[in-house]
PDB file of C-alpha atoms in Angstrom:
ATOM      1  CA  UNK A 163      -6.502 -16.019 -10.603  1.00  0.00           C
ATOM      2  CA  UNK A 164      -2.457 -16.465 -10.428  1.00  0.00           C
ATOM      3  CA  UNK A 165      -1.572 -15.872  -7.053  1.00  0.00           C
ATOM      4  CA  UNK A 166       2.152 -14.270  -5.749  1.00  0.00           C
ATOM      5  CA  UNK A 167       4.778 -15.765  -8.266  1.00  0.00           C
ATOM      6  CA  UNK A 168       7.939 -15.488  -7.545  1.00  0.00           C
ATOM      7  CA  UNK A 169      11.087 -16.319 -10.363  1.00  0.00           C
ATOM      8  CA  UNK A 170      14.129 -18.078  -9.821  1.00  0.00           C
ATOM      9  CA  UNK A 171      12.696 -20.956  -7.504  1.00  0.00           C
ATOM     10  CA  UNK A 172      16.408 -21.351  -6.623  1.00  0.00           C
ATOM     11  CA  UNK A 173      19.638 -20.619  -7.619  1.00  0.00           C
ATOM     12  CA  UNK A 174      23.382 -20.679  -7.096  1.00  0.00           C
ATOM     13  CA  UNK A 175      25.927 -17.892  -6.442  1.00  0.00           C
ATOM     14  CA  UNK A 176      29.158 -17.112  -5.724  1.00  0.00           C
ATOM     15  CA  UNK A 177      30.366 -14.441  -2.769  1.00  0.00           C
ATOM     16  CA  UNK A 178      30.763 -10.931  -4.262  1.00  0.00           C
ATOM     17  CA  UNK A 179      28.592 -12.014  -6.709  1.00  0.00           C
ATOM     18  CA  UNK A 180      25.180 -10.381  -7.593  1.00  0.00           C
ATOM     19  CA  UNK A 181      21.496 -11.333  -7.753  1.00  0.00           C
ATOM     20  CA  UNK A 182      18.141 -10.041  -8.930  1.00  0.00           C
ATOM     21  CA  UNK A 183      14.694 -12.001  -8.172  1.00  0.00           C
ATOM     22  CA  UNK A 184      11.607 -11.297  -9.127  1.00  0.00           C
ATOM     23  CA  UNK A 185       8.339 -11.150  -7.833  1.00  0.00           C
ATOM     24  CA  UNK A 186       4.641 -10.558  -9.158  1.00  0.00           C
ATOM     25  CA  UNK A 187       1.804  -9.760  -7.260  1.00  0.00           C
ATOM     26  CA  UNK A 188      -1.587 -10.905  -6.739  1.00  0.00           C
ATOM     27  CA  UNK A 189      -4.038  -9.808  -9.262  1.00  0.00           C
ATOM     28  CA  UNK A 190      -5.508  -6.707  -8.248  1.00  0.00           C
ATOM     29  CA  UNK A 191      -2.727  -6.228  -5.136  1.00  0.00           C
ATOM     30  CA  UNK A 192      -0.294  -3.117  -5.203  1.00  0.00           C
ATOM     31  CA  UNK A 193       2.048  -3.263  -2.304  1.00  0.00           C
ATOM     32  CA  UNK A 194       4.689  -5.727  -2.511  1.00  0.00           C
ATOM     33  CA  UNK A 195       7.083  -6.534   0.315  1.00  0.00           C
ATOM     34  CA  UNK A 196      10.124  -9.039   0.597  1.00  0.00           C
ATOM     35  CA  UNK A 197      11.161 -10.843   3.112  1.00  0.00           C
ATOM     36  CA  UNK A 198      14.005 -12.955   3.914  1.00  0.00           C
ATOM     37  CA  UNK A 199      13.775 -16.163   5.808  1.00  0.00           C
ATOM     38  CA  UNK A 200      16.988 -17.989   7.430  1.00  0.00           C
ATOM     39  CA  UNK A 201      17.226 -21.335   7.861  1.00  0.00           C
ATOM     40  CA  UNK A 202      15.072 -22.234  11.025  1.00  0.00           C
ATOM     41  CA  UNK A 203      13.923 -18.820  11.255  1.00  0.00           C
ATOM     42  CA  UNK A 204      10.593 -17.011  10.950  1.00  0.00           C
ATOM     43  CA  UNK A 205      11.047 -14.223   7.838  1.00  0.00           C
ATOM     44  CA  UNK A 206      12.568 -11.179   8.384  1.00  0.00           C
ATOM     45  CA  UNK A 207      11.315  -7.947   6.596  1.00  0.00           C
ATOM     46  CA  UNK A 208      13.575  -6.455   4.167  1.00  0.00           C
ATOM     47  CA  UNK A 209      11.679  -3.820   2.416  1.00  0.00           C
ATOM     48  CA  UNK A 210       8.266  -2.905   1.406  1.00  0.00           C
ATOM     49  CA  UNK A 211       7.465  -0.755  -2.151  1.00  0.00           C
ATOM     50  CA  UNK A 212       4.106   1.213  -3.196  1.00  0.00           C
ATOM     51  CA  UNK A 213       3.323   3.208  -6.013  1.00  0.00           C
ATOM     52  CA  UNK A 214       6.956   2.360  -7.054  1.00  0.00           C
ATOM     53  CA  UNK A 215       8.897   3.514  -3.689  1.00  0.00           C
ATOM     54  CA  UNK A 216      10.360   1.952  -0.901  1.00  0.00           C
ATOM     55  CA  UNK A 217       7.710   3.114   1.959  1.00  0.00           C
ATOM     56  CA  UNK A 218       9.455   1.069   4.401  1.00  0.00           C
ATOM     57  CA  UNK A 219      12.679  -0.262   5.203  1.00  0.00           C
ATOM     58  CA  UNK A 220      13.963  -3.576   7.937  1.00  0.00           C
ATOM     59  CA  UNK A 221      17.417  -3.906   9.180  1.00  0.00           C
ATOM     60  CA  UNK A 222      18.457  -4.588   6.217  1.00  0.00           C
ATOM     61  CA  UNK A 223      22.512  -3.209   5.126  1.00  0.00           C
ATOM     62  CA  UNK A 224      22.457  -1.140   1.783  1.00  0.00           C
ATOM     63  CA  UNK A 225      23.595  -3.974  -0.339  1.00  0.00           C
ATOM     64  CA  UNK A 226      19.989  -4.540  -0.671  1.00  0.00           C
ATOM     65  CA  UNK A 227      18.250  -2.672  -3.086  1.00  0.00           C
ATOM     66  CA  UNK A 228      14.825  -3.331  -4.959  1.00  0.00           C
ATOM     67  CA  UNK A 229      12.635  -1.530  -7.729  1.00  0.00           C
ATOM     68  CA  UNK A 230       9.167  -1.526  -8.766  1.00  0.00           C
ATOM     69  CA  UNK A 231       7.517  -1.172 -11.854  1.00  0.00           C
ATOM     70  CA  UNK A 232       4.189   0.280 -13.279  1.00  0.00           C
ATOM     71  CA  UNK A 233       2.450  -2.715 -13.254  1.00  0.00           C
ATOM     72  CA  UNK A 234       3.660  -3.518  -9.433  1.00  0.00           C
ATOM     73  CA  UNK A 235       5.256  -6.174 -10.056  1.00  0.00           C
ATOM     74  CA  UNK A 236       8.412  -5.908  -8.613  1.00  0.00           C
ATOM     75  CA  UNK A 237      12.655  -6.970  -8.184  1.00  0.00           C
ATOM     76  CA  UNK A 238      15.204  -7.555  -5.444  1.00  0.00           C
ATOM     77  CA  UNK A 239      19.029  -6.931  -5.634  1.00  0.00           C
ATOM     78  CA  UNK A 240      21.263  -8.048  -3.891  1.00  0.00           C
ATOM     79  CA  UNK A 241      24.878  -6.584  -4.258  1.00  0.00           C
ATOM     80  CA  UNK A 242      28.489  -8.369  -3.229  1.00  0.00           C
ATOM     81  CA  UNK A 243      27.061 -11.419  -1.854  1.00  0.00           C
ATOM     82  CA  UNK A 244      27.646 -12.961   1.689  1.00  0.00           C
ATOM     83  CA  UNK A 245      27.690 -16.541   2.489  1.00  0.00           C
ATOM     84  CA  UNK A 246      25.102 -15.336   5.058  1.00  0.00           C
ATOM     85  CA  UNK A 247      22.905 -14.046   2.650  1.00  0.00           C
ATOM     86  CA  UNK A 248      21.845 -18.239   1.384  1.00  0.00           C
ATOM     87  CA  UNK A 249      17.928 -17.672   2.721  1.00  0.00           C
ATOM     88  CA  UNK A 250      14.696 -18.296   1.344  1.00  0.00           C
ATOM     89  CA  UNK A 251      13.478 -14.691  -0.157  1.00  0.00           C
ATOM     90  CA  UNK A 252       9.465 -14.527   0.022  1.00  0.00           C
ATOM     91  CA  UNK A 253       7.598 -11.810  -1.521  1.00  0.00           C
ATOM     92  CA  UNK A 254       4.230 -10.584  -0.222  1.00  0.00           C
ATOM     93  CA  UNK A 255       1.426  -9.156  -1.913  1.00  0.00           C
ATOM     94  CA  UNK A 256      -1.189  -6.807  -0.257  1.00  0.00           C
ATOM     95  CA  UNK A 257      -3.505  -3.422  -0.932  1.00  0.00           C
ATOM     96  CA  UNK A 258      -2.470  -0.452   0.396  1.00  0.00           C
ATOM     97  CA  UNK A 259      -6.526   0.437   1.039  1.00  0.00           C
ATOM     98  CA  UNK A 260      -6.915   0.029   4.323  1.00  0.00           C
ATOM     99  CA  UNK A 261     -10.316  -0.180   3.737  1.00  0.00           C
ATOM    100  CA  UNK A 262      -9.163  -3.809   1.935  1.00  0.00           C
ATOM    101  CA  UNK A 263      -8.641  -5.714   5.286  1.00  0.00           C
ATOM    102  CA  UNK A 264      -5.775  -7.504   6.074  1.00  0.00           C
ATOM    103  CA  UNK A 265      -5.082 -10.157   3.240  1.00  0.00           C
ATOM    104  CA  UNK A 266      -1.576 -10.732   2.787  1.00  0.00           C
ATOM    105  CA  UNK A 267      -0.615 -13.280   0.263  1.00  0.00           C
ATOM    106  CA  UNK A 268       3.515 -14.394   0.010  1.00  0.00           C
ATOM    107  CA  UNK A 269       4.707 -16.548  -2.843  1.00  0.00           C
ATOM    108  CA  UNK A 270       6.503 -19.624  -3.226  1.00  0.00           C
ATOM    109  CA  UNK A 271       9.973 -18.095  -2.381  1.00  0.00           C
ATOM    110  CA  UNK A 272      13.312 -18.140  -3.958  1.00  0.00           C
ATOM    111  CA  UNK A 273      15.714 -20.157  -2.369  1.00  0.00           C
ATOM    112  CA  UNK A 274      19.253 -18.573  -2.464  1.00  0.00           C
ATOM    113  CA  UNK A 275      22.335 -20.458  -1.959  1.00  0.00           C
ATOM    114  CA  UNK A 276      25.740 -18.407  -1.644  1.00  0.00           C
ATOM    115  CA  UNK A 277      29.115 -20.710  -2.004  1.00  0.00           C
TER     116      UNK A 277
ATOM    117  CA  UNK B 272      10.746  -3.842  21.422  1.00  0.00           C
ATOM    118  CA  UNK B 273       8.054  -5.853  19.187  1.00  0.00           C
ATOM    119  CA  UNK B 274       8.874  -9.127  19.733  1.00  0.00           C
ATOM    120  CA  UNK B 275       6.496 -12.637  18.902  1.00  0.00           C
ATOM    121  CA  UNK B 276       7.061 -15.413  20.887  1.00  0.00           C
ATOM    122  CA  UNK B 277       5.778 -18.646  19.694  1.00  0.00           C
ATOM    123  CA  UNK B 278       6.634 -22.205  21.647  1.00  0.00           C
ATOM    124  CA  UNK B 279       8.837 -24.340  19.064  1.00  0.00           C
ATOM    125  CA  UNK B 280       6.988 -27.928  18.884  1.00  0.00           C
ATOM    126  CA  UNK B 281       3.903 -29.382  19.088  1.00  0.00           C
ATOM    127  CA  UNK B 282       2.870 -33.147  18.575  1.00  0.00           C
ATOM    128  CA  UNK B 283      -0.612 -34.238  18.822  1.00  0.00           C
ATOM    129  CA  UNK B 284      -2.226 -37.612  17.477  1.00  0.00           C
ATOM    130  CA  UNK B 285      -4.424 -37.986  14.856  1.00  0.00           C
ATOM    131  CA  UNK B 286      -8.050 -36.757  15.061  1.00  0.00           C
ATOM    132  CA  UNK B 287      -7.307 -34.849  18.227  1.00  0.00           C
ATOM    133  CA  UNK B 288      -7.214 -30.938  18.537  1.00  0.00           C
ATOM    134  CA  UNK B 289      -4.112 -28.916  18.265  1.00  0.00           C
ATOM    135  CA  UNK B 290      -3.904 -25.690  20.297  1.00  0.00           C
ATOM    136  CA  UNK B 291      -0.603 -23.165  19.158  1.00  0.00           C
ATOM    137  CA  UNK B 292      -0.328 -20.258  21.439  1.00  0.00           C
ATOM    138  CA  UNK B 293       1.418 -17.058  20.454  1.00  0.00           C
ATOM    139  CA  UNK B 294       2.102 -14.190  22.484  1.00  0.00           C
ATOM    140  CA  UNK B 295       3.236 -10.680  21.210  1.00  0.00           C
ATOM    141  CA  UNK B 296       4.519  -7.781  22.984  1.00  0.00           C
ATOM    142  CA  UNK B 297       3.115  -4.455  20.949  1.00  0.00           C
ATOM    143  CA  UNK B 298      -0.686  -4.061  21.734  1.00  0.00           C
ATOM    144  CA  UNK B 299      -1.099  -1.604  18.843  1.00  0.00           C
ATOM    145  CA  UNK B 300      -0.628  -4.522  16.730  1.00  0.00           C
ATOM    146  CA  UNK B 301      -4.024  -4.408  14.318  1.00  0.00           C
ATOM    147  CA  UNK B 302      -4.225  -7.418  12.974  1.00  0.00           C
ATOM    148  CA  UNK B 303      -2.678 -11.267  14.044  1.00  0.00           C
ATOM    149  CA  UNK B 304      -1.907 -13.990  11.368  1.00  0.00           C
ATOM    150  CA  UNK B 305      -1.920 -17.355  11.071  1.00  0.00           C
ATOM    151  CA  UNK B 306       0.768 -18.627   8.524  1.00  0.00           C
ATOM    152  CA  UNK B 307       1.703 -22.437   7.574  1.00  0.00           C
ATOM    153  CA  UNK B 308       4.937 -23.182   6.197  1.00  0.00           C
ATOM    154  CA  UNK B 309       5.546 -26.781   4.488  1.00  0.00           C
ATOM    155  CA  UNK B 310       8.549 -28.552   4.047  1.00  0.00           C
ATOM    156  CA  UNK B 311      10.415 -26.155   1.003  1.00  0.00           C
ATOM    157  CA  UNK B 312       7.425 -24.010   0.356  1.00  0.00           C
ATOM    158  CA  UNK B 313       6.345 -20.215   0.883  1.00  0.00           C
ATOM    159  CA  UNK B 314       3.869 -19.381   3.917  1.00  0.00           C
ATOM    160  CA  UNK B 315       0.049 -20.144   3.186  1.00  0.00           C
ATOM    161  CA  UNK B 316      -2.375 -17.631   4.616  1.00  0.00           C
ATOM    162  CA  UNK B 317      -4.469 -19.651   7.037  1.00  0.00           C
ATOM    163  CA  UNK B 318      -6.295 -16.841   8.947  1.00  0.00           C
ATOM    164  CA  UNK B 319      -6.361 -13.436  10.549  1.00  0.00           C
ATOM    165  CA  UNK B 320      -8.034 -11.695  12.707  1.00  0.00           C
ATOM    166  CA  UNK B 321      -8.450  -8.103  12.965  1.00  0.00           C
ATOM    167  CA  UNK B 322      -7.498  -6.459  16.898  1.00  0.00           C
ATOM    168  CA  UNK B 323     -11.382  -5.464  18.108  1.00  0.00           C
ATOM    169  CA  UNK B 324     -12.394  -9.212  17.237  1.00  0.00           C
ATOM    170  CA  UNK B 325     -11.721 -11.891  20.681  1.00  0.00           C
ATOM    171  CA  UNK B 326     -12.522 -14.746  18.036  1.00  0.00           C
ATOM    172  CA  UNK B 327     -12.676 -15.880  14.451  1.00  0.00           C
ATOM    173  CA  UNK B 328     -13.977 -19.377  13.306  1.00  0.00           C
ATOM    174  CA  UNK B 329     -13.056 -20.581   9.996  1.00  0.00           C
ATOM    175  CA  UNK B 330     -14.104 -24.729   9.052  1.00  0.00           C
ATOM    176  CA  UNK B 331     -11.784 -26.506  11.613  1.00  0.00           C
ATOM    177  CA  UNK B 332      -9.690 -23.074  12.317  1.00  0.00           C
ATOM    178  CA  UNK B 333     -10.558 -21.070  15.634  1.00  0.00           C
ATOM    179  CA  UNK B 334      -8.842 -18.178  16.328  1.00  0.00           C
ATOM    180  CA  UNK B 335      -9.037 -16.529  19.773  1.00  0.00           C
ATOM    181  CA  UNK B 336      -7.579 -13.301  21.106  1.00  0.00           C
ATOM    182  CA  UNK B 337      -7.064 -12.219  24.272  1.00  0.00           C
ATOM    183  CA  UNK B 338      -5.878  -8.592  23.827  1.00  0.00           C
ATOM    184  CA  UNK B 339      -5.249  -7.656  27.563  1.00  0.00           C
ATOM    185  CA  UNK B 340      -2.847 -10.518  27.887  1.00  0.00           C
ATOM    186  CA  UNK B 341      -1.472 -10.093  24.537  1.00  0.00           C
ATOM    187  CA  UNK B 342      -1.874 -14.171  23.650  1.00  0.00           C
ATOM    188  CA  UNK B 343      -3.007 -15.298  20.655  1.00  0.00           C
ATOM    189  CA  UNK B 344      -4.127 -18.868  20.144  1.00  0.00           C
ATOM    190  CA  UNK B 345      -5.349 -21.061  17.187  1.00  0.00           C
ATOM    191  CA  UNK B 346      -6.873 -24.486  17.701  1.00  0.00           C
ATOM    192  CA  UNK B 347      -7.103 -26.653  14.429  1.00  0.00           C
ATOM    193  CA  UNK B 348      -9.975 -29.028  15.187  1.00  0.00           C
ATOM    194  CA  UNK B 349      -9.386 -33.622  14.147  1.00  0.00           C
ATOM    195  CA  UNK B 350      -6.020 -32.998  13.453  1.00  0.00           C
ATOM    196  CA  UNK B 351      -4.941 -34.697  10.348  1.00  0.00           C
ATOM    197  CA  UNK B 352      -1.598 -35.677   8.900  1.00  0.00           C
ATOM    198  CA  UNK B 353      -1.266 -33.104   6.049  1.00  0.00           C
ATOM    199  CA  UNK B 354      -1.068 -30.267   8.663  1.00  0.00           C
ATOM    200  CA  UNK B 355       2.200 -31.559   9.970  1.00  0.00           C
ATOM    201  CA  UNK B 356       3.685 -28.017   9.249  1.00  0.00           C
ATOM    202  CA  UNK B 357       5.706 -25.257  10.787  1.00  0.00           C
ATOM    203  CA  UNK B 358       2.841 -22.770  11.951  1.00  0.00           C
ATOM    204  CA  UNK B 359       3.554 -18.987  12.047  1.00  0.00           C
ATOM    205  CA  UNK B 360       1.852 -16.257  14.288  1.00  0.00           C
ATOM    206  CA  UNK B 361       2.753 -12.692  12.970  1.00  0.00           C
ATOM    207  CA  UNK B 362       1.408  -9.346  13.877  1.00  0.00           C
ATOM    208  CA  UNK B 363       0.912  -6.018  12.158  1.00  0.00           C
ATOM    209  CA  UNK B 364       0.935  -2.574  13.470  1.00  0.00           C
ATOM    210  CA  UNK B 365      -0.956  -1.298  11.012  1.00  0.00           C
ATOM    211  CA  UNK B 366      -1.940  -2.018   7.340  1.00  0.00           C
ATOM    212  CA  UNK B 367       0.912  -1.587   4.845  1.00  0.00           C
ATOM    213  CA  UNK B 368       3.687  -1.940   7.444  1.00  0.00           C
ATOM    214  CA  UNK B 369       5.856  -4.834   8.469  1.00  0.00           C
ATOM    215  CA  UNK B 370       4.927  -8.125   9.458  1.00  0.00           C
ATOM    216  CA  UNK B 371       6.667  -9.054  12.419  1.00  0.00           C
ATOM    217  CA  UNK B 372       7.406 -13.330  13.091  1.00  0.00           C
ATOM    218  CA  UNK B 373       7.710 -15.521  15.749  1.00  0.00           C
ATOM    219  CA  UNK B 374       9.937 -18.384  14.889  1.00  0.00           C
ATOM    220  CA  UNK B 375       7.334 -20.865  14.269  1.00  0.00           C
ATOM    221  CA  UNK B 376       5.572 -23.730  15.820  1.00  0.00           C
ATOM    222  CA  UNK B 377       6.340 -27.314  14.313  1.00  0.00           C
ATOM    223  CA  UNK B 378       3.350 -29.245  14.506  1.00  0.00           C
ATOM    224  CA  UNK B 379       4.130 -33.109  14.220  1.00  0.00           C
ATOM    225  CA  UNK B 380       1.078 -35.126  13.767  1.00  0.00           C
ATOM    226  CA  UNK B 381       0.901 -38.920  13.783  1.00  0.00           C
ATOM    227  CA  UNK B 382      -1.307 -41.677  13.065  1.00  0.00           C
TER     228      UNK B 382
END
């Protein structure tokens, strides 16, 4: 059973530049959520997505946009890139069923570097 | 605000008992985690423990919860190198909302 894979596992940009990653969830899992982690930091929530809309939304500026598809897996944009935005970016894969717990699964990452 | 407030190191020899304390400010939180975070990796699910529970006991993993004071603790019993990690407590305020982070414990162990 694959767990939360994530694609790139890094890559390079330039500012004002744009990205899309990609993340798929855990078999059987149909809320994804993404999260950004600074260097040092503890994540941050950017955005959560369920039956293919954003439920919920961090403190997160517009720039940041994401999209999911029928099969839940799911992508974040980012637009106009900041040196600021260089992060790790972990998805996280859970059930919306509350009767399901509280398993909560996050993926390898993709590790974002802005020059 | 909600706010998770973690102490930033920890180092503990070899075969002894590691205790990481947590304390969290919103006491709606549901449910507590227990992340750990390796050098370049993602976070690994370690344990959680639902709000009406004061304790949860998994192999060498005890979780305690002391609601009224709003602490959160987990003891990892004989300590062993390979969890030298960065340890995360995060809480929930209910299912399908955000996960809110402390900053994360480093735990050094040596031999």
């Amino acid at each position: 059973d694959a767990g939360v894979t994530q694609s790139p596992t890094h890559l390079i940009k330039t500012r004002g530049q744009q990205v899309t990653l990609r993340c798929s969830p855990k078999s059987g899992h149909d809320t994804v959520s993404w999260y950004q982690q600074a260097l040092g930091q503890g994540p941050q929530f950017i955005f959560q997505y369920y039956e293919e809309e954003e439920r919920q939304r961090g403190n997160f500026p517009d720039r940041f946009s994401g999209h999911q598809f029928p099969n839940y897996s799911s992508e974040l944009n980012v637009n106009a890139l900041l040196l600021g935005d260089s992060a790790l970016y972990l998805c996280a894969s859970s059930l919306a069923n509350r009767g399901s717990g509280g398993e909560l699964f996050f993926g390898e990452g993709s590790r974002l570097t802005v020059l | 605000g909600e706010d998770v407030e973690q102490s930033l190191f920890l180092s503990v020899r070899e075969g002894d008992s590691s205790v990481i304390n947590c304390t969290y400010t919103d006491s709606s939180s549901t449910y507590l985690y227990w992340y750990k975070q390796e050098p370049g990796a993602g976070l690994q699910l370690l344990t959680y423990i639902f709000s009406n529970m004061d304790m949860k006991q998994d192999q060498r993993l005890t979780v305690l919860l002391n609601k009224k004071d709003k602490h959160l603790s987990l003891r990892i019993a004989d300590t062993q190198t390979g969890d030298s990690a960065i340890y995360f407590c995060a809480e929930i305020y209910q299912a399908g909302t955000a996960l809110i982070f402390g900053k994360g414990t480093t735990l050094s162990v040596s031999s």
